[in-house]
Amino acid sequence: MKSLPKREQVKVEETWNLKTLFENDSAYQQALQEAEADSTTFAKHYQGTIKDTASAIKALDAYRSLQEKMTKIGSYAELSASVDLTDDEAQMRESQYGSIAAKIGSQTSFVMSELSELPEEVLQQASEQSEDYAVTFEKIIRKKPYQLHPEVEKTLAAFSSTFQAPYTLYNTTKMADINFPNFTVNGVDYPLSYVSFEGVWESEPDTAKRRAAFLTFSGKLREYQHTTAKTYDMHVQMEKTTADLRGYKSVIDYLLMDQDVDRSMYNRQIDVIMEELAPHMRKYAKLLQKIYGLEEMTFADLKMPIDPLYEPSITVEESKTYMNDALAVMGEDYLDMVNRAFSERWIDFAQNEGKSTGAFCASPYRGGSFILISWTGSMEDVFVLAHELGHAGHFYHANQEQNLFNYEASLYFIEAPSTMNEMLMANHLLKNSEDPKFKRWVLSSIVSRTYYHNFVTHLLEAAFQRKVYERVDAGGNVNATILNELKRGVLEEFWGDTVTLNEGAELTWMRQPHYYMGLYPYTYSAGLTVSTEMAQRVLKEGDPAVKDWLNVLRAGGSKNPAELANMAGIDITTDKPLRDTITYIGDLIEQIEKLTEEIEAQ
């Protein structure tokens, strides 16, 4: 395994094409200058004019036009920086954008202030009269009690880039400053990076290599724990101050407001999984331990594949075939979108120094989609790419039907279309073989990738995050020692005495950027709960279920999460879908156990 190349050394065809946003930096800079001028003109024309229904709708029309331009500009700045955090020019461009966006945000903050000052009956009337902005007006009514004086709102908007600073600092520390040393096993050196650890070594079948990689990886993280903890504390304290200023009872209530879900749905997702999924996952850990003949099962062993011999190495071109075969059930239009993602270079596959870890899909309004992934050639990459194409498919459909203010679904629901694609991929693989070893491998891929990632990794982040916010709400701060204790406590609660926590397991909180994105971690399991139920409907009903799902995608953010799920025939206001999903995971693990017995008896 070689060290990662510089960005300029990777093949162009492995990178995404940002020219669909702006041809070059010059065109980007011109658009940014025009947006600055437009915001000044907008403020001159509309500030102080929002007095009734008609003027409110007129102002929102002009505001929407400005925001559509800013979405495209911001995406270009952020995406070009994300692929190389060592690129000074790209980092400066992103910083410059943040400063100008903050200025524009401050200049235009009067829109929401003036709308919020309108009597509720006027806002209600505007909601009834304007189909385009009905949802927007309803959100303004909901947030009305928490809106501050216009001058305060203007000041807060001016500081928006400062409020983003902890997240930027976290990424800079993680991707630009941390250089992992090689690790050595039996006299052989192996290179280590964030990408290689999470994409290769964490699931390496060779126990000596896997554990040595974990030890070296955690050792280097530990050197940065205090800076990273201080960065995170800065972030949560700013959120607490904002929540207090606006009059929310807690940071959690403040962060849930934009998700349009109540506290009980948030707590249920964490509490039920922590209690009821844990026994199933402990059984799975013991099964892994038995298959590998380990004296003890450690935290560093949890991502081992059940049967590495069935782990194919998959090229980017081969992944396209997997996508076409698995997602064909979604129809021709959806498949056309998937193929365009490959042919039009929506996807950044390259592995290079300074590139953001993990994967994401950014979809600026009517500006296409941009998927970041670092391709290692594993089946995990296939599932991850299917996941990100699920996001792309969601925005592709929502963009066709919804305006800028309505196209993005609540964070609570945002992971449902992505995890739905993972389920379709798993179903496709299962249908194509009766070989017990292959079936066991597929089932274990579903458990160890789709469910482990979304129902365990991210859910344990959520349980940890809730403890952090409870501490902050009580007036406390956090540092590295406290964060390590909280994370270790959550891991011990979930895994019990089935799994030995290696030294460094507690540092897992350092690895995820989700903590800087509000209450994001728990939404992965929420989305997967919906998509598990939906995937079962598609298997049983075919086209009628697919049509329902495509209608859900088209609805975007025009409905709240419970309404969207209801369109798919799922009631997430009860605990039934969640408990059904946990039972389904338990059934998968039982099938793996039976297949293991069958294989061992041969």
Coordinates of C-alpha atoms in Angstrom, one line a residue:
M1 CA 0.0 0.0 0.0
K2 CA 1.5 3.3 -1.1
S3 CA 1.4 6.6 0.6
L4 CA -1.3 9.0 -0.7
P5 CA -0.5 11.1 -3.7
K6 CA -0.8 14.9 -3.9
R7 CA -4.1 16.1 -5.4
E8 CA -2.4 17.3 -8.6
Q9 CA -1.0 13.7 -9.2
V10 CA -4.4 11.9 -9.3
K11 CA -6.2 11.2 -12.6
V12 CA -8.7 13.8 -13.7
E13 CA -11.3 11.1 -14.5
E14 CA -11.2 10.1 -10.8
T15 CA -12.2 13.6 -9.7
W16 CA -15.5 15.5 -9.9
N17 CA -16.2 18.2 -12.4
L18 CA -16.8 21.5 -10.6
K19 CA -16.9 23.4 -13.9
T20 CA -20.6 22.7 -14.0
L21 CA -20.9 25.2 -11.2
F22 CA -18.2 27.7 -12.5
E23 CA -15.8 27.4 -15.4
N24 CA -12.9 28.7 -13.4
D25 CA -11.9 30.8 -10.3
S26 CA -12.4 34.0 -12.3
A27 CA -16.1 33.2 -13.1
Y28 CA -16.6 32.2 -9.4
Q29 CA -15.1 35.6 -8.2
Q30 CA -17.3 37.5 -10.6
A31 CA -20.4 35.7 -9.4
L32 CA -19.4 36.4 -5.8
Q33 CA -18.9 40.1 -6.5
E34 CA -22.3 40.2 -8.3
A35 CA -24.0 38.5 -5.3
E36 CA -22.5 41.2 -3.0
A37 CA -23.9 44.0 -5.2
D38 CA -27.2 42.2 -5.5
S39 CA -27.6 41.9 -1.7
T40 CA -27.0 45.7 -1.3
T41 CA -29.6 46.4 -4.0
F42 CA -32.0 43.9 -2.4
A43 CA -31.6 45.5 1.1
K44 CA -32.2 49.0 -0.4
H45 CA -35.4 48.0 -2.2
Y46 CA -37.0 45.7 0.4
Q47 CA -35.9 46.7 3.9
G48 CA -38.8 48.2 5.8
T49 CA -41.3 47.2 3.1
I50 CA -42.6 43.9 4.5
K51 CA -46.0 45.0 5.9
D52 CA -48.6 42.6 4.6
T53 CA -49.2 39.4 2.7
A54 CA -48.5 40.8 -0.8
S55 CA -45.2 42.5 0.3
A56 CA -44.1 39.4 2.2
I57 CA -44.5 37.2 -0.9
K58 CA -42.8 39.8 -3.1
A59 CA -39.8 40.1 -0.8
L60 CA -39.4 36.3 -0.5
D61 CA -39.4 36.0 -4.4
A62 CA -36.4 38.4 -4.5
Y63 CA -34.7 36.8 -1.5
R64 CA -35.1 33.3 -3.0
S65 CA -33.4 34.5 -6.2
L66 CA -30.4 35.8 -4.2
Q67 CA -30.1 32.7 -2.1
E68 CA -30.2 30.5 -5.2
K69 CA -27.0 32.3 -6.4
M70 CA -25.4 32.0 -3.0
T71 CA -26.0 28.3 -2.8
K72 CA -24.1 27.7 -6.0
I73 CA -21.3 30.0 -5.0
G74 CA -20.9 28.5 -1.5
S75 CA -20.9 25.0 -2.9
Y76 CA -18.0 25.8 -5.3
A77 CA -15.9 27.3 -2.5
E78 CA -16.6 24.4 0.0
L79 CA -16.3 21.6 -2.5
S80 CA -13.0 22.7 -4.0
A81 CA -11.6 23.1 -0.4
S82 CA -12.8 19.6 0.7
V83 CA -10.7 17.6 -1.7
D84 CA -7.4 19.1 -0.5
L85 CA -7.1 20.8 2.9
T86 CA -3.4 21.4 2.1
D87 CA -4.3 23.6 -0.9
D88 CA -3.8 27.2 0.5
E89 CA -5.6 28.8 -2.4
A90 CA -8.7 26.7 -2.0
Q91 CA -8.7 27.2 1.8
M92 CA -8.4 31.0 1.4
R93 CA -11.2 31.0 -1.2
E94 CA -13.5 29.1 1.3
S95 CA -12.5 31.6 4.1
Q96 CA -13.2 34.6 1.8
Y97 CA -16.6 33.1 0.9
G98 CA -17.4 32.6 4.6
S99 CA -16.7 36.3 5.3
I100 CA -18.7 37.6 2.4
A101 CA -21.6 35.2 3.0
A102 CA -21.7 36.5 6.6
K103 CA -21.8 40.1 5.4
I104 CA -24.6 39.3 3.0
G105 CA -26.4 37.3 5.7
S106 CA -26.2 40.3 8.0
Q107 CA -27.4 42.6 5.2
T108 CA -30.4 40.5 4.4
S109 CA -31.3 39.3 8.0
F110 CA -34.1 41.9 8.0
V111 CA -36.2 39.6 5.8
M112 CA -36.9 37.0 8.6
S113 CA -37.0 39.7 11.2
E114 CA -39.7 41.7 9.4
L115 CA -41.6 38.5 8.5
S116 CA -41.5 37.4 12.1
E117 CA -42.8 40.8 13.3
L118 CA -46.0 40.4 11.2
P119 CA -49.1 39.3 13.2
E120 CA -49.7 35.6 13.2
E121 CA -53.0 35.9 11.3
V122 CA -51.2 37.7 8.4
L123 CA -48.5 35.0 8.3
Q124 CA -51.3 32.4 8.3
Q125 CA -53.1 34.2 5.5
A126 CA -49.8 34.4 3.5
S127 CA -49.3 30.6 4.0
E128 CA -52.8 30.0 2.6
Q129 CA -52.3 32.3 -0.4
S130 CA -48.9 31.2 -1.5
E131 CA -48.4 27.6 -2.4
D132 CA -44.7 28.2 -3.0
Y133 CA -44.1 29.6 0.5
A134 CA -46.7 27.9 2.6
V135 CA -44.2 25.8 4.4
T136 CA -41.8 28.7 4.9
F137 CA -44.5 30.8 6.5
E138 CA -45.5 28.0 8.8
K139 CA -41.9 27.6 9.9
I140 CA -41.8 31.4 10.6
I141 CA -44.9 31.1 12.7
R142 CA -43.3 28.2 14.7
K143 CA -40.1 30.1 15.3
K144 CA -41.7 33.4 16.0
P145 CA -41.4 33.1 19.8
Y146 CA -37.7 32.6 19.5
Q147 CA -36.9 35.5 17.0
L148 CA -34.7 38.2 18.5
H149 CA -34.7 42.0 17.9
P150 CA -33.8 42.8 14.3
E151 CA -30.5 44.4 15.3
V152 CA -29.5 41.3 17.3
E153 CA -30.4 39.0 14.4
K154 CA -28.3 41.2 12.1
T155 CA -25.3 41.0 14.5
L156 CA -25.7 37.2 14.9
A157 CA -25.8 36.9 11.1
A158 CA -22.6 39.0 10.8
F159 CA -20.8 36.5 13.1
S160 CA -22.0 33.4 11.1
S161 CA -18.5 32.6 9.7
T162 CA -17.1 32.9 13.2
F163 CA -19.7 30.4 14.4
Q164 CA -18.4 28.0 11.7
A165 CA -14.8 28.4 12.9
P166 CA -14.8 25.3 15.2
Y167 CA -15.9 23.0 12.4
T168 CA -13.2 24.5 10.1
L169 CA -10.6 24.2 12.8
Y170 CA -11.6 20.6 13.5
N171 CA -11.2 19.7 9.8
T172 CA -7.8 21.6 9.6
T173 CA -6.5 19.7 12.6
K174 CA -7.7 16.4 11.3
M175 CA -6.8 16.6 7.6
A176 CA -3.9 19.1 7.4
D177 CA -2.0 18.7 10.6
I178 CA -2.3 15.0 11.6
N179 CA 0.3 12.8 9.8
F180 CA 0.1 9.2 10.8
P181 CA 3.3 7.2 11.1
N182 CA 3.7 3.8 9.5
F183 CA 2.9 0.8 11.7
T184 CA 5.1 -2.4 11.8
V185 CA 4.0 -6.0 11.9
N186 CA 6.6 -8.8 11.8
G187 CA 9.3 -6.4 10.6
V188 CA 7.2 -5.1 7.7
D189 CA 6.2 -1.4 7.6
Y190 CA 2.7 -0.4 6.5
P191 CA 1.6 3.2 5.6
L192 CA -1.3 4.6 7.6
S193 CA -3.7 7.5 7.0
Y194 CA -7.3 8.4 7.9
V195 CA -8.5 7.0 4.6
S196 CA -6.5 3.7 4.8
F197 CA -7.5 3.1 8.4
E198 CA -11.2 3.6 7.9
G199 CA -11.2 2.1 4.4
V200 CA -8.8 -0.9 4.8
W201 CA -7.1 -1.5 8.1
E202 CA -10.1 -1.3 10.4
S203 CA -11.7 -4.3 8.6
E204 CA -8.4 -6.1 7.8
P205 CA -8.8 -9.9 8.4
D206 CA -5.3 -10.3 9.7
T207 CA -5.6 -9.7 13.5
A208 CA -2.0 -8.6 14.1
K209 CA -2.2 -5.9 11.3
R210 CA -5.7 -4.8 12.3
R211 CA -4.8 -4.3 16.0
A212 CA -1.4 -2.8 15.2
A213 CA -3.1 -0.3 12.9
F214 CA -5.6 0.6 15.6
L215 CA -2.9 1.1 18.2
T216 CA -0.8 3.4 16.0
F217 CA -3.9 5.3 14.7
S218 CA -5.2 5.9 18.3
G219 CA -1.8 6.9 19.5
K220 CA -1.5 9.6 17.0
L221 CA -5.1 10.8 17.6
R222 CA -4.3 11.1 21.3
E223 CA -1.6 13.7 20.6
Y224 CA -4.3 16.0 19.3
Q225 CA -7.1 15.2 21.8
H226 CA -6.8 18.4 23.9
T227 CA -6.9 20.8 20.8
T228 CA -9.8 18.8 19.3
A229 CA -11.7 18.8 22.7
K230 CA -11.3 22.5 23.1
T231 CA -12.5 23.1 19.5
Y232 CA -15.6 21.0 20.3
D233 CA -16.3 22.7 23.6
M234 CA -16.1 26.1 21.8
H235 CA -18.8 24.8 19.4
V236 CA -21.2 23.5 22.0
Q237 CA -20.8 26.6 24.2
M238 CA -21.8 28.8 21.2
E239 CA -24.8 26.6 20.6
K240 CA -25.8 26.9 24.3
T241 CA -25.4 30.7 24.2
T242 CA -27.6 30.9 21.1
A243 CA -30.2 28.6 22.6
D244 CA -30.3 30.7 25.8
L245 CA -30.5 34.0 23.9
R246 CA -33.4 32.7 21.9
G247 CA -35.3 31.4 24.9
Y248 CA -35.1 27.7 24.3
K249 CA -35.3 25.4 27.4
S250 CA -32.2 23.5 26.2
V251 CA -29.7 23.2 23.4
I252 CA -31.4 19.9 22.3
D253 CA -34.8 21.7 21.9
Y254 CA -33.1 24.5 19.9
L255 CA -31.4 22.0 17.6
L256 CA -34.5 19.9 17.1
M257 CA -36.6 22.9 16.0
D258 CA -35.2 22.9 12.5
Q259 CA -35.7 19.1 12.3
D260 CA -39.5 19.5 12.9
V261 CA -39.6 16.5 15.3
D262 CA -40.4 16.4 19.0
R263 CA -38.0 15.4 21.8
S264 CA -39.8 12.1 22.3
M265 CA -38.9 10.9 18.8
Y266 CA -35.2 11.9 19.4
N267 CA -35.0 10.2 22.8
R268 CA -36.8 7.1 21.6
Q269 CA -34.4 6.5 18.8
I270 CA -31.4 6.5 21.2
D271 CA -33.0 4.7 24.2
V272 CA -34.7 1.9 22.4
I273 CA -31.6 1.1 20.3
M274 CA -29.2 1.3 23.3
E275 CA -31.4 -1.2 25.2
E276 CA -32.9 -3.5 22.6
L277 CA -30.3 -3.7 19.7
A278 CA -27.3 -4.2 22.1
P279 CA -28.1 -7.9 22.8
H280 CA -28.3 -8.7 19.0
M281 CA -25.0 -6.9 18.3
R282 CA -23.3 -8.7 21.3
K283 CA -24.3 -12.0 19.8
Y284 CA -22.8 -10.9 16.4
A285 CA -19.6 -9.9 18.1
K286 CA -19.4 -13.4 19.8
L287 CA -20.0 -15.0 16.4
L288 CA -17.1 -13.0 14.9
Q289 CA -14.9 -14.0 17.8
K290 CA -15.8 -17.7 17.2
I291 CA -15.2 -17.6 13.5
Y292 CA -11.8 -16.0 13.9
G293 CA -10.9 -18.1 17.0
L294 CA -9.9 -15.0 19.1
E295 CA -9.2 -15.4 22.8
E296 CA -10.9 -12.1 23.4
M297 CA -13.1 -9.8 21.2
T298 CA -11.8 -6.2 21.3
F299 CA -13.2 -3.0 20.0
A300 CA -10.5 -3.1 17.2
D301 CA -12.0 -6.3 16.0
L302 CA -15.6 -5.3 15.5
K303 CA -15.4 -4.4 11.8
M304 CA -13.8 -7.7 10.7
P305 CA -15.5 -9.3 7.7
I306 CA -17.1 -12.7 8.4
D307 CA -15.6 -14.3 5.4
P308 CA -12.7 -12.3 3.8
L309 CA -12.4 -14.8 1.0
Y310 CA -15.7 -13.6 -0.4
E311 CA -14.6 -10.0 -0.3
P312 CA -14.2 -9.1 -4.0
S313 CA -12.0 -6.2 -5.1
I314 CA -14.2 -3.9 -7.1
T315 CA -13.2 -1.3 -9.6
V316 CA -15.0 2.0 -10.2
E317 CA -16.3 0.6 -13.5
E318 CA -17.5 -2.6 -11.9
S319 CA -19.3 -0.5 -9.3
K320 CA -21.4 1.0 -12.0
T321 CA -22.8 -2.4 -13.0
Y322 CA -23.6 -3.1 -9.3
M323 CA -25.5 0.3 -9.2
N324 CA -27.4 -0.4 -12.4
D325 CA -28.4 -3.9 -11.3
A326 CA -29.4 -3.1 -7.7
L327 CA -31.2 0.2 -8.4
A328 CA -33.0 -0.8 -11.6
V329 CA -36.2 -1.3 -9.5
M330 CA -36.4 2.5 -9.1
G331 CA -37.2 3.0 -12.8
E332 CA -35.5 4.4 -15.9
D333 CA -35.4 8.0 -14.9
Y334 CA -33.6 7.2 -11.6
L335 CA -31.2 4.9 -13.4
D336 CA -30.5 7.6 -16.0
M337 CA -29.5 9.9 -13.0
V338 CA -27.2 7.2 -11.7
N339 CA -25.4 6.7 -15.0
R340 CA -25.0 10.5 -15.5
A341 CA -23.3 10.6 -12.1
F342 CA -20.6 8.4 -13.6
S343 CA -20.4 9.8 -17.1
E344 CA -20.6 13.5 -16.1
R345 CA -18.1 13.2 -13.2
W346 CA -20.4 13.9 -10.3
I347 CA -18.2 11.6 -8.2
D348 CA -14.7 12.3 -6.7
F349 CA -13.2 8.8 -6.4
A350 CA -9.6 9.8 -5.9
Q351 CA -7.5 9.1 -2.8
N352 CA -5.2 12.0 -2.2
E353 CA -3.4 13.8 0.6
G354 CA -5.5 16.3 2.5
K355 CA -8.9 15.0 1.2
S356 CA -11.8 15.0 3.6
T357 CA -12.5 11.5 5.0
G358 CA -15.7 9.5 4.8
A359 CA -18.2 10.4 2.1
F360 CA -20.9 12.9 1.4
C361 CA -23.2 14.2 -1.3
A362 CA -23.6 17.9 -1.8
S363 CA -26.5 19.0 -4.0
P364 CA -26.7 22.8 -4.5
Y365 CA -30.2 23.8 -5.6
R366 CA -30.6 22.9 -9.3
G367 CA -26.8 22.7 -9.5
G368 CA -26.4 19.0 -9.8
S369 CA -24.9 16.7 -7.2
F370 CA -21.3 16.2 -6.1
I371 CA -20.3 13.0 -4.3
L372 CA -17.1 12.7 -2.3
I373 CA -15.7 9.2 -1.7
S374 CA -12.2 7.8 -1.4
W375 CA -12.3 4.6 -3.5
T376 CA -10.5 1.6 -1.9
G377 CA -12.1 -1.1 -4.0
S378 CA -14.0 -2.9 -1.2
M379 CA -17.6 -3.9 -1.1
E380 CA -18.0 -1.3 1.6
D381 CA -17.3 1.3 -1.1
V382 CA -20.1 -0.1 -3.2
F383 CA -22.6 0.3 -0.3
V384 CA -21.3 3.8 0.5
L385 CA -21.6 4.9 -3.1
A386 CA -25.1 3.5 -3.3
H387 CA -25.8 5.5 -0.1
E388 CA -24.5 8.7 -1.6
L389 CA -26.4 8.2 -4.9
G390 CA -29.5 7.9 -2.7
H391 CA -28.9 11.4 -1.5
A392 CA -28.3 12.5 -5.1
G393 CA -31.6 10.8 -6.2
H394 CA -33.5 12.5 -3.4
F395 CA -32.3 16.0 -4.4
Y396 CA -32.6 15.2 -8.2
H397 CA -36.4 14.5 -7.7
A398 CA -37.0 17.2 -5.1
N399 CA -35.3 19.9 -7.3
Q400 CA -37.7 19.1 -10.1
E401 CA -40.8 19.7 -7.9
Q402 CA -39.8 22.1 -5.0
N403 CA -38.4 25.6 -4.7
L404 CA -35.2 26.5 -2.8
F405 CA -36.9 26.8 0.5
N406 CA -38.8 23.5 0.2
Y407 CA -36.4 21.1 -1.5
E408 CA -34.3 19.9 1.5
A409 CA -36.0 17.5 3.8
S410 CA -35.6 17.6 7.6
L411 CA -32.4 16.3 9.0
Y412 CA -34.5 13.6 10.7
F413 CA -35.5 12.2 7.3
I414 CA -32.4 13.1 5.2
E415 CA -30.8 9.6 5.6
A416 CA -33.9 7.6 4.6
P417 CA -33.3 7.8 0.8
S418 CA -29.6 7.1 1.1
T419 CA -30.0 4.0 3.4
M420 CA -32.9 2.8 1.1
N421 CA -30.3 2.4 -1.6
E422 CA -28.1 0.3 0.7
M423 CA -31.1 -1.9 1.3
L424 CA -31.8 -2.3 -2.4
M425 CA -28.1 -3.2 -3.0
A426 CA -28.3 -5.8 -0.2
N427 CA -31.5 -7.3 -1.6
H428 CA -30.1 -7.5 -5.1
L429 CA -27.0 -9.4 -3.9
L430 CA -29.1 -11.8 -1.8
K431 CA -31.3 -12.7 -4.8
N432 CA -28.3 -13.7 -6.9
S433 CA -27.0 -16.7 -5.2
E434 CA -27.9 -19.8 -3.2
D435 CA -24.4 -20.5 -2.2
P436 CA -24.5 -20.6 1.7
K437 CA -21.0 -18.9 1.9
F438 CA -22.0 -16.1 -0.4
K439 CA -25.4 -15.7 1.3
R440 CA -23.6 -15.5 4.7
W441 CA -21.2 -12.9 3.3
V442 CA -24.0 -10.7 1.9
L443 CA -26.0 -11.0 5.2
S444 CA -22.9 -10.1 7.2
S445 CA -22.2 -7.1 4.8
I446 CA -25.7 -5.8 5.6
V447 CA -25.1 -6.2 9.3
S448 CA -21.5 -5.0 9.4
R449 CA -21.8 -2.2 7.0
T450 CA -25.4 -0.8 6.6
Y451 CA -26.6 -1.5 10.1
Y452 CA -23.4 -1.3 12.1
H453 CA -22.6 2.0 10.5
N454 CA -26.0 3.6 10.9
F455 CA -27.5 1.8 13.9
V456 CA -24.3 1.3 16.0
T457 CA -21.5 3.7 15.0
H458 CA -23.7 6.8 14.5
L459 CA -26.2 5.8 17.2
L460 CA -23.4 5.5 19.8
E461 CA -22.3 9.0 18.6
A462 CA -25.8 10.2 19.3
A463 CA -25.9 8.7 22.8
F464 CA -22.5 10.3 23.5
Q465 CA -23.6 13.6 22.0
R466 CA -26.8 13.7 24.2
K467 CA -24.6 13.3 27.3
V468 CA -22.5 16.2 26.1
Y469 CA -25.5 18.5 25.6
E470 CA -27.0 17.4 29.0
R471 CA -23.8 18.5 30.6
V472 CA -23.7 21.8 28.7
D473 CA -27.4 22.5 29.5
A474 CA -26.5 22.0 33.2
G475 CA -23.9 24.8 32.8
G476 CA -20.8 22.6 32.3
N477 CA -18.0 22.4 29.9
V478 CA -16.1 19.5 28.3
N479 CA -12.5 18.7 27.9
A480 CA -10.6 15.7 26.5
T481 CA -10.7 13.8 29.9
I482 CA -14.5 14.3 30.1
L483 CA -15.2 13.4 26.5
N484 CA -13.1 10.3 26.8
E485 CA -15.0 9.2 29.9
L486 CA -18.4 9.9 28.3
K487 CA -17.5 8.0 25.1
R488 CA -16.0 5.0 27.0
G489 CA -19.1 4.9 29.2
V490 CA -21.4 4.7 26.2
L491 CA -19.3 2.0 24.6
E492 CA -19.3 0.0 27.8
E493 CA -23.1 0.3 28.2
F494 CA -23.7 -1.0 24.7
W495 CA -21.1 -3.8 24.4
G496 CA -21.1 -4.9 28.1
D497 CA -18.5 -7.5 28.9
T498 CA -18.7 -9.1 25.4
V499 CA -16.1 -6.7 23.9
T500 CA -12.9 -5.5 25.5
L501 CA -12.3 -1.8 24.9
N502 CA -8.8 -1.3 23.6
E503 CA -6.8 1.6 24.8
G504 CA -7.9 4.3 22.4
A505 CA -11.5 3.2 21.8
E506 CA -12.6 6.2 23.9
L507 CA -11.0 8.5 21.3
T508 CA -13.5 7.5 18.7
W509 CA -15.3 10.8 19.4
M510 CA -12.4 12.6 17.6
R511 CA -13.1 10.9 14.3
Q512 CA -16.5 12.3 13.3
P513 CA -17.4 15.8 11.9
H514 CA -21.1 15.1 12.7
Y515 CA -20.9 16.7 16.1
Y516 CA -20.5 20.1 14.3
M517 CA -23.8 19.6 12.4
G518 CA -26.4 19.7 15.1
L519 CA -28.2 16.6 16.1
Y520 CA -27.1 14.7 13.0
P521 CA -25.8 11.3 14.4
Y522 CA -29.2 9.9 15.6
T523 CA -30.8 10.7 12.2
Y524 CA -28.9 7.9 10.5
S525 CA -30.8 5.3 12.5
A526 CA -34.0 7.2 12.0
G527 CA -33.6 7.2 8.2
L528 CA -32.6 3.6 8.2
T529 CA -35.7 2.7 10.2
V530 CA -37.9 4.2 7.5
S531 CA -35.9 2.7 4.6
T532 CA -35.9 -0.8 6.2
E533 CA -39.7 -0.7 6.3
M534 CA -39.8 0.7 2.8
A535 CA -37.4 -1.8 1.3
Q536 CA -39.6 -4.6 2.6
R537 CA -42.6 -3.0 0.9
V538 CA -40.6 -2.7 -2.4
L539 CA -39.7 -6.4 -2.1
K540 CA -43.3 -7.5 -1.6
E541 CA -45.2 -5.0 -3.7
G542 CA -42.8 -3.9 -6.5
D543 CA -44.0 -0.9 -8.6
P544 CA -46.7 0.5 -6.3
A545 CA -44.3 0.8 -3.5
V546 CA -41.6 2.3 -5.8
K547 CA -44.1 4.9 -7.0
D548 CA -44.9 5.9 -3.4
W549 CA -41.2 6.2 -2.6
L550 CA -40.6 8.4 -5.7
N551 CA -43.4 10.7 -4.6
V552 CA -41.8 10.9 -1.1
L553 CA -38.5 12.0 -2.8
R554 CA -40.3 14.6 -4.9
A555 CA -41.9 16.1 -1.8
G556 CA -38.5 17.2 -0.5
G557 CA -39.0 19.3 2.6
S558 CA -42.5 20.4 1.8
K559 CA -43.7 18.0 4.5
N560 CA -42.4 17.2 8.0
P561 CA -40.7 13.8 8.7
A562 CA -43.9 12.1 10.0
E563 CA -45.9 13.2 7.0
L564 CA -43.2 12.0 4.6
A565 CA -43.0 8.6 6.3
N566 CA -46.8 8.4 6.2
M567 CA -46.7 8.9 2.4
A568 CA -44.6 5.8 2.4
G569 CA -47.1 3.9 4.6
I570 CA -45.0 4.1 7.7
D571 CA -46.0 5.6 11.1
I572 CA -42.9 6.9 12.8
T573 CA -44.9 8.6 15.6
T574 CA -45.0 5.2 17.2
D575 CA -42.2 2.8 18.2
K576 CA -43.4 0.0 15.9
P577 CA -41.1 0.8 12.8
L578 CA -38.0 1.0 15.1
R579 CA -38.8 -2.2 17.0
D580 CA -39.6 -3.9 13.6
T581 CA -36.2 -2.9 12.3
I582 CA -34.4 -4.1 15.4
T583 CA -36.2 -7.5 15.1
Y584 CA -35.1 -7.6 11.4
I585 CA -31.5 -7.0 12.4
G586 CA -31.8 -9.8 15.0
D587 CA -33.2 -12.1 12.3
L588 CA -30.3 -11.3 10.0
I589 CA -27.8 -12.3 12.7
E590 CA -29.7 -15.5 13.4
Q591 CA -29.6 -16.4 9.7
I592 CA -25.8 -15.8 9.7
E593 CA -25.5 -18.1 12.7
K594 CA -27.4 -20.9 11.0
L595 CA -25.4 -20.5 7.8
T596 CA -22.2 -20.7 9.8
E597 CA -23.3 -23.9 11.4
E598 CA -24.3 -25.3 7.9
I599 CA -20.9 -24.3 6.5
E600 CA -18.9 -25.7 9.4
A601 CA -20.8 -29.0 9.1
Q602 CA -19.8 -29.5 5.5

